Amino acid sequence: MYRLQAVLVTESARGELLASVEGVRLVPLGHDLSLMPVTEGLFDAAELRTVLAECSEHGAVAYVVAEYFGGARRATSSTRSGSAGTATPAIGFPLS
């Protein structure tokens, strides 16, 4: 499982975020947006809300969370049956 927690800010809110959080790292995304990864220990929930509320007075701010899960893959092979040798479809493969 993979989890991404980040804050997206516009250029106008970027300065306030940099001033509010010591040692913050922002990744420029283009189109006047920057991303700040939110790591454990960087903020507690109340502090994060306060910082983002203050930043939102200067520009657009978004807190985003994305979770990715890659389940276990199970592969089985095809078997042939009957005298004509018709194939039985394999099962257990993901669609992707």
PDB file of C-alpha atoms in Angstrom:
ATOM      1  CA  MET A   1       0.000   0.000   0.000  1.00  0.00           C
ATOM      2  CA  TYR A   2       1.187   3.476  -0.855  1.00  0.00           C
ATOM      3  CA  ARG A   3      -0.244   6.680   0.566  1.00  0.00           C
ATOM      4  CA  LEU A   4       0.467  10.211  -0.592  1.00  0.00           C
ATOM      5  CA  GLN A   5      -0.501  13.142   1.612  1.00  0.00           C
ATOM      6  CA  ALA A   6       0.307  16.582   0.254  1.00  0.00           C
ATOM      7  CA  VAL A   7      -0.647  20.208   0.163  1.00  0.00           C
ATOM      8  CA  LEU A   8      -1.071  22.005  -3.153  1.00  0.00           C
ATOM      9  CA  VAL A   9      -0.665  25.781  -3.126  1.00  0.00           C
ATOM     10  CA  THR A  10      -0.752  28.526  -5.711  1.00  0.00           C
ATOM     11  CA  GLU A  11       2.164  30.901  -6.076  1.00  0.00           C
ATOM     12  CA  SER A  12       0.368  33.567  -4.044  1.00  0.00           C
ATOM     13  CA  ALA A  13       0.022  31.223  -1.023  1.00  0.00           C
ATOM     14  CA  ARG A  14       3.473  29.699  -1.421  1.00  0.00           C
ATOM     15  CA  GLY A  15       5.295  32.474   0.446  1.00  0.00           C
ATOM     16  CA  GLU A  16       2.981  32.209   3.453  1.00  0.00           C
ATOM     17  CA  LEU A  17       3.498  28.436   3.606  1.00  0.00           C
ATOM     18  CA  LEU A  18       7.281  28.830   3.427  1.00  0.00           C
ATOM     19  CA  ALA A  19       7.177  31.437   6.202  1.00  0.00           C
ATOM     20  CA  SER A  20       4.890  29.308   8.411  1.00  0.00           C
ATOM     21  CA  VAL A  21       6.770  26.004   8.335  1.00  0.00           C
ATOM     22  CA  GLU A  22      10.473  25.692   9.020  1.00  0.00           C
ATOM     23  CA  GLY A  23      12.359  23.412   6.647  1.00  0.00           C
ATOM     24  CA  VAL A  24       9.414  22.843   4.306  1.00  0.00           C
ATOM     25  CA  ARG A  25      10.193  21.513   0.821  1.00  0.00           C
ATOM     26  CA  LEU A  26       8.008  22.560  -2.088  1.00  0.00           C
ATOM     27  CA  VAL A  27       7.989  20.866  -5.469  1.00  0.00           C
ATOM     28  CA  PRO A  28       7.087  23.159  -8.374  1.00  0.00           C
ATOM     29  CA  LEU A  29       4.421  21.553 -10.579  1.00  0.00           C
ATOM     30  CA  GLY A  30       4.027  24.293 -13.166  1.00  0.00           C
ATOM     31  CA  HIS A  31       0.828  26.218 -13.885  1.00  0.00           C
ATOM     32  CA  ASP A  32       1.403  28.370 -10.770  1.00  0.00           C
ATOM     33  CA  LEU A  33       1.188  25.323  -8.415  1.00  0.00           C
ATOM     34  CA  SER A  34       3.563  23.793  -5.882  1.00  0.00           C
ATOM     35  CA  LEU A  35       3.273  20.573  -3.873  1.00  0.00           C
ATOM     36  CA  MET A  36       4.401  20.056  -0.289  1.00  0.00           C
ATOM     37  CA  PRO A  37       4.551  16.424   0.835  1.00  0.00           C
ATOM     38  CA  VAL A  38       3.066  15.969   4.319  1.00  0.00           C
ATOM     39  CA  THR A  39       5.171  13.506   6.255  1.00  0.00           C
ATOM     40  CA  GLU A  40       4.614  12.030   9.701  1.00  0.00           C
ATOM     41  CA  GLY A  41       5.831  14.309  12.408  1.00  0.00           C
ATOM     42  CA  LEU A  42       5.727  17.446  10.261  1.00  0.00           C
ATOM     43  CA  PHE A  43       2.360  18.577  11.657  1.00  0.00           C
ATOM     44  CA  ASP A  44      -0.333  17.473  13.979  1.00  0.00           C
ATOM     45  CA  ALA A  45      -3.862  17.789  12.550  1.00  0.00           C
ATOM     46  CA  ALA A  46      -4.755  20.990  14.408  1.00  0.00           C
ATOM     47  CA  GLU A  47      -1.511  22.709  13.438  1.00  0.00           C
ATOM     48  CA  LEU A  48      -1.933  21.718   9.798  1.00  0.00           C
ATOM     49  CA  ARG A  49      -5.467  23.146   9.719  1.00  0.00           C
ATOM     50  CA  THR A  50      -4.252  26.417  11.227  1.00  0.00           C
ATOM     51  CA  VAL A  51      -1.352  26.777   8.778  1.00  0.00           C
ATOM     52  CA  LEU A  52      -3.527  25.968   5.765  1.00  0.00           C
ATOM     53  CA  ALA A  53      -6.260  28.380   6.904  1.00  0.00           C
ATOM     54  CA  GLU A  54      -3.689  31.168   7.160  1.00  0.00           C
ATOM     55  CA  CYS A  55      -2.236  30.297   3.747  1.00  0.00           C
ATOM     56  CA  SER A  56      -5.676  30.241   2.147  1.00  0.00           C
ATOM     57  CA  GLU A  57      -6.040  33.951   2.911  1.00  0.00           C
ATOM     58  CA  HIS A  58      -3.254  34.552   0.355  1.00  0.00           C
ATOM     59  CA  GLY A  59      -4.231  32.086  -2.380  1.00  0.00           C
ATOM     60  CA  ALA A  60      -5.715  28.705  -3.218  1.00  0.00           C
ATOM     61  CA  VAL A  61      -4.734  25.784  -0.975  1.00  0.00           C
ATOM     62  CA  ALA A  62      -5.708  22.114  -1.198  1.00  0.00           C
ATOM     63  CA  TYR A  63      -4.935  19.185   1.091  1.00  0.00           C
ATOM     64  CA  VAL A  64      -4.951  15.969  -0.928  1.00  0.00           C
ATOM     65  CA  VAL A  65      -4.670  12.292  -0.022  1.00  0.00           C
ATOM     66  CA  ALA A  66      -4.261   9.450  -2.489  1.00  0.00           C
ATOM     67  CA  GLU A  67      -4.023   5.791  -1.553  1.00  0.00           C
ATOM     68  CA  TYR A  68      -2.819   3.075  -3.868  1.00  0.00           C
ATOM     69  CA  PHE A  69      -3.075  -0.609  -3.189  1.00  0.00           C
ATOM     70  CA  GLY A  70      -1.677  -3.368  -5.346  1.00  0.00           C
ATOM     71  CA  GLY A  71      -3.249  -6.611  -4.239  1.00  0.00           C
ATOM     72  CA  ALA A  72      -1.595  -9.971  -4.483  1.00  0.00           C
ATOM     73  CA  ARG A  73      -1.594 -11.434  -7.951  1.00  0.00           C
ATOM     74  CA  ARG A  74      -2.703 -14.986  -8.412  1.00  0.00           C
ATOM     75  CA  ALA A  75      -1.912 -16.667 -11.669  1.00  0.00           C
ATOM     76  CA  THR A  76      -3.144 -20.014 -12.853  1.00  0.00           C
ATOM     77  CA  SER A  77      -2.376 -21.701 -16.118  1.00  0.00           C
ATOM     78  CA  SER A  78      -4.747 -22.779 -18.881  1.00  0.00           C
ATOM     79  CA  THR A  79      -5.533 -26.445 -19.224  1.00  0.00           C
ATOM     80  CA  ARG A  80      -6.586 -28.404 -22.249  1.00  0.00           C
ATOM     81  CA  SER A  81      -9.401 -30.877 -22.116  1.00  0.00           C
ATOM     82  CA  GLY A  82     -11.235 -33.156 -24.506  1.00  0.00           C
ATOM     83  CA  SER A  83     -10.054 -34.718 -27.731  1.00  0.00           C
ATOM     84  CA  ALA A  84     -10.290 -31.427 -29.661  1.00  0.00           C
ATOM     85  CA  GLY A  85      -7.941 -29.748 -27.211  1.00  0.00           C
ATOM     86  CA  THR A  86     -10.188 -26.802 -26.341  1.00  0.00           C
ATOM     87  CA  ALA A  87      -8.550 -24.367 -23.952  1.00  0.00           C
ATOM     88  CA  THR A  88      -9.996 -23.521 -20.568  1.00  0.00           C
ATOM     89  CA  PRO A  89      -9.474 -19.810 -19.871  1.00  0.00           C
ATOM     90  CA  ALA A  90      -6.977 -18.836 -17.201  1.00  0.00           C
ATOM     91  CA  ILE A  91      -8.406 -17.347 -14.037  1.00  0.00           C
ATOM     92  CA  GLY A  92      -7.048 -15.003 -11.420  1.00  0.00           C
ATOM     93  CA  PHE A  93      -5.398 -12.398 -13.620  1.00  0.00           C
ATOM     94  CA  PRO A  94      -6.096  -8.709 -12.925  1.00  0.00           C
ATOM     95  CA  LEU A  95      -7.515  -6.589 -15.685  1.00  0.00           C
ATOM     96  CA  SER A  96      -4.607  -4.161 -15.757  1.00  0.00           C
TER      97      SER A  96
END
